[in-house]
Short mmCIF file of C-alpha atoms in Angstrom, two decimals:
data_model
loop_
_atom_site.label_atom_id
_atom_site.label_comp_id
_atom_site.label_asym_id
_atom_site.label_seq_id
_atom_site.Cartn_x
_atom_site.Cartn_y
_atom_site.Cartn_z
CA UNK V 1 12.92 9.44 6.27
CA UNK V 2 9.48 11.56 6.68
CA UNK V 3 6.02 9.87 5.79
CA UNK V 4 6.21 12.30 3.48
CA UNK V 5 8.98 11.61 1.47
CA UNK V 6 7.81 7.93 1.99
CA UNK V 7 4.18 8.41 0.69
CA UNK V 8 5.11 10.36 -2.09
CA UNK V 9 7.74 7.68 -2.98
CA UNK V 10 4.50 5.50 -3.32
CA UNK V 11 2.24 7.82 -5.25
CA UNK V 12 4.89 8.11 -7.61
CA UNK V 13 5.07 4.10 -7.99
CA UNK V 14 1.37 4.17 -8.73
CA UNK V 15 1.12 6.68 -10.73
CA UNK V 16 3.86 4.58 -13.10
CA UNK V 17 2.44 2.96 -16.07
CA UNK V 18 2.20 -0.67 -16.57
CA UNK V 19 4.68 -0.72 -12.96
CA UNK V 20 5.45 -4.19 -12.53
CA UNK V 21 4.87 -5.07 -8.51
CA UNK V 22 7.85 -7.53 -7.65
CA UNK V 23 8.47 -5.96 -4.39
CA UNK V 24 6.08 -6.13 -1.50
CA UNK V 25 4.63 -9.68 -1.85
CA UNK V 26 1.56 -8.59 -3.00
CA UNK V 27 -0.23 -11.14 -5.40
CA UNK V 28 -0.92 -9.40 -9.29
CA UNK V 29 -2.20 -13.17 -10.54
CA UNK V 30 -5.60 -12.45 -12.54
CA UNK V 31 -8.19 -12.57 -9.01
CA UNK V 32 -10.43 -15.73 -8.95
CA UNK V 33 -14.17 -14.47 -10.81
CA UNK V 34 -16.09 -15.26 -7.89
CA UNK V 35 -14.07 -13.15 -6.10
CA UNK V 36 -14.98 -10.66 -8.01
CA UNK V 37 -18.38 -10.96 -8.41
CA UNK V 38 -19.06 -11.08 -4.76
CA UNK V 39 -17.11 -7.32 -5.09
CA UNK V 40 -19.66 -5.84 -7.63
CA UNK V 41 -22.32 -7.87 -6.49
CA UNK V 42 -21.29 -5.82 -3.03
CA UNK V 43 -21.25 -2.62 -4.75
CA UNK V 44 -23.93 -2.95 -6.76
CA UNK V 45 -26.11 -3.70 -3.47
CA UNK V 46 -24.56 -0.50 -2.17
CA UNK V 47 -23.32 -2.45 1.09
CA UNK V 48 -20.64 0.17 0.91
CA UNK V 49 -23.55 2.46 2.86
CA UNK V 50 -23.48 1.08 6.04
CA UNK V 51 -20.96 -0.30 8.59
CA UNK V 52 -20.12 -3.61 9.20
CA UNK V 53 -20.39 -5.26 12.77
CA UNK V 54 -17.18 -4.65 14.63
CA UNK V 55 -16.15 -8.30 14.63
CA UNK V 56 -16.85 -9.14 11.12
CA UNK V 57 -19.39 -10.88 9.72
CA UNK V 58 -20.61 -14.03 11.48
CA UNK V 59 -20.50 -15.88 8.58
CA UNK V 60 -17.23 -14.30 7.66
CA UNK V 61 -15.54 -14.83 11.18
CA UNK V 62 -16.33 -18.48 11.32
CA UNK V 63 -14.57 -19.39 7.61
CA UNK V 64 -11.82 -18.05 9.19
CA UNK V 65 -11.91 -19.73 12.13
CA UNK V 66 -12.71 -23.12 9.92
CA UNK V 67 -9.78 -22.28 7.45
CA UNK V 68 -7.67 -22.58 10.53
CA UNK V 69 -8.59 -26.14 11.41
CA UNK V 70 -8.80 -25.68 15.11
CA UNK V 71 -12.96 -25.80 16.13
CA UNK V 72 -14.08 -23.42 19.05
CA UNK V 73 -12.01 -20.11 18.67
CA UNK V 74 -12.77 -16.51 17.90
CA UNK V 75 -11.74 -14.71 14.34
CA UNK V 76 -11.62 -10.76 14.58
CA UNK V 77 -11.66 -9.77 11.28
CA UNK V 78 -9.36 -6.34 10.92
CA UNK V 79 -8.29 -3.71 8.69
CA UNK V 80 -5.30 -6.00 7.16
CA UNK V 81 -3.14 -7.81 9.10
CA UNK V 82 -1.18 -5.21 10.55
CA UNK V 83 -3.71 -3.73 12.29
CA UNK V 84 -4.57 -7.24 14.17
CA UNK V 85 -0.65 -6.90 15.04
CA UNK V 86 -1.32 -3.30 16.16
CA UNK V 87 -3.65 -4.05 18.44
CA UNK V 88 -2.12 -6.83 20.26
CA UNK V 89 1.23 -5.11 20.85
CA UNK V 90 -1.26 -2.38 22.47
CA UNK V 91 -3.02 -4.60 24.34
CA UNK V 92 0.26 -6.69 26.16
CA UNK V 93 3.17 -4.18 25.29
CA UNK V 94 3.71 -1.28 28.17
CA UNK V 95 6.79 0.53 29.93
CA UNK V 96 9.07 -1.88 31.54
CA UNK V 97 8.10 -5.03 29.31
CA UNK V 98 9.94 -6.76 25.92
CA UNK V 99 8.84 -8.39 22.83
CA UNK V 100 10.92 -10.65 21.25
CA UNK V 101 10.96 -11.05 17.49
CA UNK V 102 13.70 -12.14 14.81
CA UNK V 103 16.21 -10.06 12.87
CA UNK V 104 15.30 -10.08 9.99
CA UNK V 105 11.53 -9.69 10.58
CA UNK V 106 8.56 -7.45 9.79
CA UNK V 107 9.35 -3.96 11.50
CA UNK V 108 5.89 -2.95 12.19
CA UNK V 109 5.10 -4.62 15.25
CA UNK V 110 8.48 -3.60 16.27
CA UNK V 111 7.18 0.20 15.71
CA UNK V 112 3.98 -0.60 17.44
CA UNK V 113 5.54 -2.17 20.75
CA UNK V 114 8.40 0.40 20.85
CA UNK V 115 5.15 2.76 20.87
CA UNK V 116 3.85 1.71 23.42
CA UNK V 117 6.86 2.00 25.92
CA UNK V 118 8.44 -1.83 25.30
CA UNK V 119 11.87 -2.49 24.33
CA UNK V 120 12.08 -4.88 21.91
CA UNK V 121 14.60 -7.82 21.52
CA UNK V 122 15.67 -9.12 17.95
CA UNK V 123 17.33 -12.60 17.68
CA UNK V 124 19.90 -12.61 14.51
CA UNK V 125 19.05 -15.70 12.06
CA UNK V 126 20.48 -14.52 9.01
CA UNK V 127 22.88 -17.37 9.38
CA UNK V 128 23.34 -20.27 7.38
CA UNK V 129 24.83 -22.41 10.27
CA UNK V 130 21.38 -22.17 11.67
CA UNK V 131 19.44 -22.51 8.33
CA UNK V 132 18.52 -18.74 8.81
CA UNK V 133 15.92 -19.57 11.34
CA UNK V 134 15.15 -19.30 15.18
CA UNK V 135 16.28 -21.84 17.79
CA UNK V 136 14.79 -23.03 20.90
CA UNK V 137 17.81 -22.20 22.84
CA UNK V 138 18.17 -19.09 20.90
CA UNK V 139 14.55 -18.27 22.52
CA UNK V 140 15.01 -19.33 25.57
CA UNK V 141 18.09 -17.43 26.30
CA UNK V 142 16.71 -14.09 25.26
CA UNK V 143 13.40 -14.01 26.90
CA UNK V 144 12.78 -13.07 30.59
CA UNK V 145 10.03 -12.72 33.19
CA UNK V 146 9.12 -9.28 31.71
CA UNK V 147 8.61 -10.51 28.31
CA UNK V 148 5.11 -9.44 27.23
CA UNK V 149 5.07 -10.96 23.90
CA UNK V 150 7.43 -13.38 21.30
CA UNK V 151 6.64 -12.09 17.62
CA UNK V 152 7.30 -15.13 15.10
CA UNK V 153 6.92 -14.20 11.25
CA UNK V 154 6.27 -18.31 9.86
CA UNK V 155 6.85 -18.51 7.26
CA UNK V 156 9.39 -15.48 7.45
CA UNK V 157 9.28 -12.55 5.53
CA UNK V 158 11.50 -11.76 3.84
CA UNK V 159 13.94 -15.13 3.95
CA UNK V 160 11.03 -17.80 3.61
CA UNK V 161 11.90 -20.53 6.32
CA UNK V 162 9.13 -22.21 8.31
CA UNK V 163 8.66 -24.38 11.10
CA UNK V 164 8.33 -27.70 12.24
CA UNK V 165 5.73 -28.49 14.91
CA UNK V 166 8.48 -29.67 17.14
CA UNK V 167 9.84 -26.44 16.67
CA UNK V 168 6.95 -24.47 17.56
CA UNK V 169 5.79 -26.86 20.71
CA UNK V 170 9.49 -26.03 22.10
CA UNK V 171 9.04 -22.19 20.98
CA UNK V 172 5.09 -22.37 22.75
CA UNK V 173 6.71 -24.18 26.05
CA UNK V 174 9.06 -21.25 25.89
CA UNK V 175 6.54 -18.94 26.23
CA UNK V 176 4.54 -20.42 28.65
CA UNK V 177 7.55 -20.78 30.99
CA UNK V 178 8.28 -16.99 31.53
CA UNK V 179 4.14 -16.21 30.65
CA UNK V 180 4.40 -14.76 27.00
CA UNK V 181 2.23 -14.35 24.64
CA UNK V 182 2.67 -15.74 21.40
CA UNK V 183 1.64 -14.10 18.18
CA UNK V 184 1.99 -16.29 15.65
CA UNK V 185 1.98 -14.32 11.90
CA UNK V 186 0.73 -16.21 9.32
CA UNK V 187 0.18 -14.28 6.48
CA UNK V 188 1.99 -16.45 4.30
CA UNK V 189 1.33 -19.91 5.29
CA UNK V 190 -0.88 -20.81 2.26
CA UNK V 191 2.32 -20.63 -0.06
CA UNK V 192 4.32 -22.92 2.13
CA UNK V 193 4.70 -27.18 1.28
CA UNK V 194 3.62 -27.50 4.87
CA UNK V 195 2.23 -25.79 7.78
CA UNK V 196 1.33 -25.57 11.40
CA UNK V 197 -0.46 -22.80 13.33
CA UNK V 198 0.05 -22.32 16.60
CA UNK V 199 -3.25 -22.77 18.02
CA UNK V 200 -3.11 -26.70 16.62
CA UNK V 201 -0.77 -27.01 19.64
CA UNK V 202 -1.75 -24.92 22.68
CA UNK V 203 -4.64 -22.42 22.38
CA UNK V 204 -3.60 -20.73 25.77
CA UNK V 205 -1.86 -17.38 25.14
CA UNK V 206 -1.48 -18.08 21.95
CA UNK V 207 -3.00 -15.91 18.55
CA UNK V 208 -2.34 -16.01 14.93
CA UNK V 209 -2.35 -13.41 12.47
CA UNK V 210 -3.13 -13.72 9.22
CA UNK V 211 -3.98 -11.64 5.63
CA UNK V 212 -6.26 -11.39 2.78
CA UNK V 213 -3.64 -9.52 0.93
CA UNK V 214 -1.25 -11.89 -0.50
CA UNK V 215 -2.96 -15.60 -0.80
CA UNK V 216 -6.25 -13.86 -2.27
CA UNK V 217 -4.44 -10.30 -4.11
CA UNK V 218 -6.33 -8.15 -1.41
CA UNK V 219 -3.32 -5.69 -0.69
CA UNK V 220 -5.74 -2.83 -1.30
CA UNK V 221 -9.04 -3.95 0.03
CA UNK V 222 -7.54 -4.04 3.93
CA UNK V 223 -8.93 -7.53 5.20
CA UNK V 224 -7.28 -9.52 7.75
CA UNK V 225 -8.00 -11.27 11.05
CA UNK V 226 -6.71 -12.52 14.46
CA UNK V 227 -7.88 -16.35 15.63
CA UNK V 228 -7.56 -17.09 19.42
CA UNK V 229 -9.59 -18.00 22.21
CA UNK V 230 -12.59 -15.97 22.89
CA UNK V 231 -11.09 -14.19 26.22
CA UNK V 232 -7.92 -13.27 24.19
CA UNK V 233 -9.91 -12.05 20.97
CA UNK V 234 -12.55 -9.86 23.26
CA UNK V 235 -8.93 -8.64 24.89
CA UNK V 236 -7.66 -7.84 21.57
CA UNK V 237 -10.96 -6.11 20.30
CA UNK V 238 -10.96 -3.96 22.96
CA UNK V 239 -7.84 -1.98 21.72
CA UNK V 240 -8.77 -2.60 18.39
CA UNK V 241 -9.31 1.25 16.04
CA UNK V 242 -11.66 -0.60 13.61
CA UNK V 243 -14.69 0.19 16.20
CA UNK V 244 -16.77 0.06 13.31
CA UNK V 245 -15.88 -2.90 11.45
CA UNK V 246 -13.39 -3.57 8.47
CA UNK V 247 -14.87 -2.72 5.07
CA UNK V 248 -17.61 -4.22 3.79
CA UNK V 249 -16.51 -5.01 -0.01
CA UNK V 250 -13.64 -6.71 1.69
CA UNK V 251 -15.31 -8.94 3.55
CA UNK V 252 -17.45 -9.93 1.21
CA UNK V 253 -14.16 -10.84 -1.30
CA UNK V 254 -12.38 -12.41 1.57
CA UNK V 255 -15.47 -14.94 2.13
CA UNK V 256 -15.73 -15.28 -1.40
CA UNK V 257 -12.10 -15.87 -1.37
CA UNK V 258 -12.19 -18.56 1.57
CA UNK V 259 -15.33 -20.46 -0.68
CA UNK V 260 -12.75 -21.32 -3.44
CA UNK V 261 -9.45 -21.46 -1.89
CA UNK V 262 -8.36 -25.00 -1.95
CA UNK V 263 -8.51 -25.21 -5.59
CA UNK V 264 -7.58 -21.14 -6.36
CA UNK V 265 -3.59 -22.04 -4.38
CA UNK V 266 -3.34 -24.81 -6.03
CA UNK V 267 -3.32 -22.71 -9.21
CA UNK V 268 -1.47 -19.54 -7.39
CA UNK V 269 1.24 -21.65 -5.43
CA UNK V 270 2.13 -23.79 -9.22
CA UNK V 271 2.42 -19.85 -10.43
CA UNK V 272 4.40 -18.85 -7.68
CA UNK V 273 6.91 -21.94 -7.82
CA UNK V 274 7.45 -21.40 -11.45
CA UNK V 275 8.35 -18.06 -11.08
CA UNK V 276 10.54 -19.15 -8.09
CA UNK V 277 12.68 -21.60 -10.84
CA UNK V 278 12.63 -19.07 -13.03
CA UNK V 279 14.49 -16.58 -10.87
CA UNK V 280 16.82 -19.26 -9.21
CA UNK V 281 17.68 -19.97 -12.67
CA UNK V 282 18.51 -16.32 -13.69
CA UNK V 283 20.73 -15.84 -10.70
CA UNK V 284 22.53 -18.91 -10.94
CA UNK V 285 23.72 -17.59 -14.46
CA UNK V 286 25.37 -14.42 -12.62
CA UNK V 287 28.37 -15.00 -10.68
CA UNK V 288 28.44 -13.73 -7.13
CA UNK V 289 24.43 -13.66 -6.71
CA UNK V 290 23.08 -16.10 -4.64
CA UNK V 291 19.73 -17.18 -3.55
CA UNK V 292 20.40 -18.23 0.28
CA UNK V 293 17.23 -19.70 0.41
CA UNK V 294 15.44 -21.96 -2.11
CA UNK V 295 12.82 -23.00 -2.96
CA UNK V 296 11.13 -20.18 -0.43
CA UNK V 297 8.01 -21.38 1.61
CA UNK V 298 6.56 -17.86 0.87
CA UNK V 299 5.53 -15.80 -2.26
CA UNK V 300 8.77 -14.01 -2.46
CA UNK V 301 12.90 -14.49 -2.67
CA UNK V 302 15.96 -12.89 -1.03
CA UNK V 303 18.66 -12.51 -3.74
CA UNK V 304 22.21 -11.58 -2.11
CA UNK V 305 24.06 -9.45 -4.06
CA UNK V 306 27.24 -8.29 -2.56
CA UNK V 307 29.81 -10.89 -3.73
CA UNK V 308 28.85 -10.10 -7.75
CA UNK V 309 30.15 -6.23 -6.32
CA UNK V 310 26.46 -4.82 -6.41
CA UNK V 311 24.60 -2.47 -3.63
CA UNK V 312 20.98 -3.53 -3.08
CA UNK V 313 19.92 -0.30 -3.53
CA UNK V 314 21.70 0.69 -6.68
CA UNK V 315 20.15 -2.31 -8.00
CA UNK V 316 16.25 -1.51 -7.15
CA UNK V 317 17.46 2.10 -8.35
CA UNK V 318 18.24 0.37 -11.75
CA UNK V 319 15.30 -1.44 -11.66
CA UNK V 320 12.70 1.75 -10.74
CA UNK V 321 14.03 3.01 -14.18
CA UNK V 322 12.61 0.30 -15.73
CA UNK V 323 9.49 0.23 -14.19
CA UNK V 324 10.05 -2.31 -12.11
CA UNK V 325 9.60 -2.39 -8.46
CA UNK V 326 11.96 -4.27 -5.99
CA UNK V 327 12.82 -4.38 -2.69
CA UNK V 328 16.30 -3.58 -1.14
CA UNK V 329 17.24 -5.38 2.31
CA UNK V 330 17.39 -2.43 4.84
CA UNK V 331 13.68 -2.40 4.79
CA UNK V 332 13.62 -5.52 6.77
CA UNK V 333 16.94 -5.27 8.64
CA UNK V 334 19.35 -2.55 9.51
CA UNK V 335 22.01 -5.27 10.46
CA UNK V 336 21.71 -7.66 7.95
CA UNK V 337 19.64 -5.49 4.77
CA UNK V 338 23.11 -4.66 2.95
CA UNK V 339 23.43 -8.14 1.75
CA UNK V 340 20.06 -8.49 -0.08
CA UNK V 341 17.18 -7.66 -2.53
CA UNK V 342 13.04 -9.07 -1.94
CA UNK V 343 11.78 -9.87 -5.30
CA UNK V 344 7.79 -10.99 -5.04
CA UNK V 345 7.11 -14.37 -7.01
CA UNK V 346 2.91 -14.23 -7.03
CA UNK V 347 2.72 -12.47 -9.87
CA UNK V 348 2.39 -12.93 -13.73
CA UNK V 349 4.73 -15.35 -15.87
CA UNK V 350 5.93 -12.12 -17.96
CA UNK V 351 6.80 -10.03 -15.35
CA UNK V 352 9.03 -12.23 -13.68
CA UNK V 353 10.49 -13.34 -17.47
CA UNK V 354 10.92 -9.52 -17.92
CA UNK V 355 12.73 -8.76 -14.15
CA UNK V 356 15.24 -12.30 -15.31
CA UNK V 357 15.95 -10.82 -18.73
CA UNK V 358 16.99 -7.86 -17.62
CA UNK V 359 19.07 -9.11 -14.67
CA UNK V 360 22.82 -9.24 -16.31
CA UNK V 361 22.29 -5.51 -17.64
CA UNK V 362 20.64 -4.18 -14.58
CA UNK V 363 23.61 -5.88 -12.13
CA UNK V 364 25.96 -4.35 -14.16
CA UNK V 365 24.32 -1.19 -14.47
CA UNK V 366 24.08 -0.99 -10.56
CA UNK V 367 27.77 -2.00 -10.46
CA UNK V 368 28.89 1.48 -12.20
CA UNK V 369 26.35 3.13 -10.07
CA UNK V 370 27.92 2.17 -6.70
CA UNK V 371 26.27 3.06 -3.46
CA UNK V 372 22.79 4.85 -3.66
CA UNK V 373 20.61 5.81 -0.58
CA UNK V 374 16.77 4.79 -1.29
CA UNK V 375 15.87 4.56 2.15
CA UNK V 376 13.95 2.01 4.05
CA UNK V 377 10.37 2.28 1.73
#
């Protein structure tokens, strides 16, 4: 699939009408005002004219770090989270060393280690005998002494598990017994019941990632950050493309954002939960779909679909016609893809009412359509 084909794929979903977004966890709830006032007030004090320092803003960096709960670390704030992922597996990924990461998982850091010469290990936990998650001794018998880096997703995208602290000390001890790093994405831990960052427990060679784009509906502004000790963050900047700071109207939203937070999830994680029963409720009426995991600790569900006779991509196909945007499996796992759609929960009570109304016709629709190839968008 070229970046062409892919990129025009997308143009053509924005340039859709009224497109409903259930398919790349991106948050469509109305944006908090003062968010968006600190925006225009940006604008309208033509920030946008000059470039930001290349760490963030000070003020910016340490609501970050303070967000995190862990006192006397470093925030880089980045172009979106990815590119604090992209510039880790440049700085510790090279010829002759692994990363170790889930299956299913995000592919991107899998791209940008494989990029930079490392070969990179997948651990299956698409299995319900495990709860679909990682074990210790799953860890510990993949990783070796040339493992640069162990890549954990928490909670996952797409199936929505998270971790215990227990399970993260034995992951960190892991790590620090064959001298990994370990990168720690937490882009969606503010939807989750609970939560615990991997800095709470060891700080050495250890970061976490996390976003702007799907707690705070940033998807398009670019904000994210890395937290870790200051050696490990000046290590990270270093190999960092952002030389010149992340955008300035971003920043501004993000600290905005941070300002109002505890009271704006409680609002956007009842939202997201609703929509969540909604959907379980939906699929439940459908024989053969099933929701493997539920209620999801992120802002998103997997919906397996083979066993009611339906290909994931016939049914996003079905649902593009409708102006709907989903998410077929493949895109976050070659091996285990087939067996699932990713339908986004953060998003408005009517668009998820809409996607559940039009389930039964769209399943069977997809049925008489059999196998379609959408790629991996």
């Amino acid at each position: 699939m070229s970046i062409e084909d892919r990129n025009r794929y997308f143009d053509t979903l924005f340039a859709t009408p009224g497109l409903l977004w259930l398919g790349q966890n991106t948050n469509h709830i109305p944006p908090h005002p003062a968010v968006v006032a600190a925006m225009k007030q940006s604008i309208d004090a033509q920030e946008f004219t000059a470039y930001a320092p290349p760490l963030g803003f000070e003020a910016l960096r340490a609501a970050i770090v303070a967000d995190m709960g862990v006192a006397g670390l470093r925030a880089l704030v980045t172009e979106g989270g990815v590119s604090a992922l992209s510039m880790i597996c440049r700085a510790r990924c090279r010829p002759g060393t692994n990363m170790v990461t889930t299956d299913p998982t995000w592919k991107w850091p899998c791209l940008f280690a494989e990029q930079a010469g490392a070969q990179v290990r997948q651990i299956p936990i698409y299995n319900p005998a495990h709860d679909y998650r990682l074990t210790p001794d799953q860890l510990a018998a993949t990783v070796d002494e040339n493992t640069a880096l162990i890549y954990l997703v928490d909670p996952n995208n797409p199936l929505g598990v998270t971790y215990t602290r227990a399970e993260l000390e034995a992951f960190v001890a892991i790590a620090h017994s064959v001298g990994a790093l370990f990168v720690h994405d937490c882009t969606y831990r503010d939807f989750a019941a609970s939560h615990t960052p991997v800095v709470s427990i060891s700080t050495r060679d250890t970061v976490v990632t996390s976003s702007f784009s799907k707690w705070l509906g940033l998807a398009g502004m670019r904000i994210g950050a890395l937290v870790a000790e200051a050696p490990l963050m000046a290590e990270f900047a270093a190999h960092s493309p952002g030389v010149l700071g992340a955008s300035v109207i971003a920043q501004r939203a993000a600290q905005a954002g941070l300002a109002i937070k505890a009271g704006w999830m409680e609002t956007v994680r009842a939202i997201n939960l609703a929509n969540q029963a909604h959907v379980h409720a939906a699929v439940a009426a459908i024989p053969g779909l099933h929701l493997p995991i539920y209620p999801s600790n992120g802002n998103f569900l997997v919906v397996e679909t083979p066993d009611a006779g339906v290909a994931p991509e016939a049914l996003v196909e079905c649902y593009r016609q409708e102006g709907i945007m989903i998410r077929q499996g493949t895109y976050h796992s070659a091996t285990f893809g087939h067996r699932f759609i990713k339908i986004s929960t953060s998003v408005p009570e009517d668009w998820i009412t809409r996607f559940c109304d039009l389930l039964p016709i769209m399943v069977a629709r997809a049925r008489e359509m059999g196998t379609v190839s959408t790629g991996q968008f």
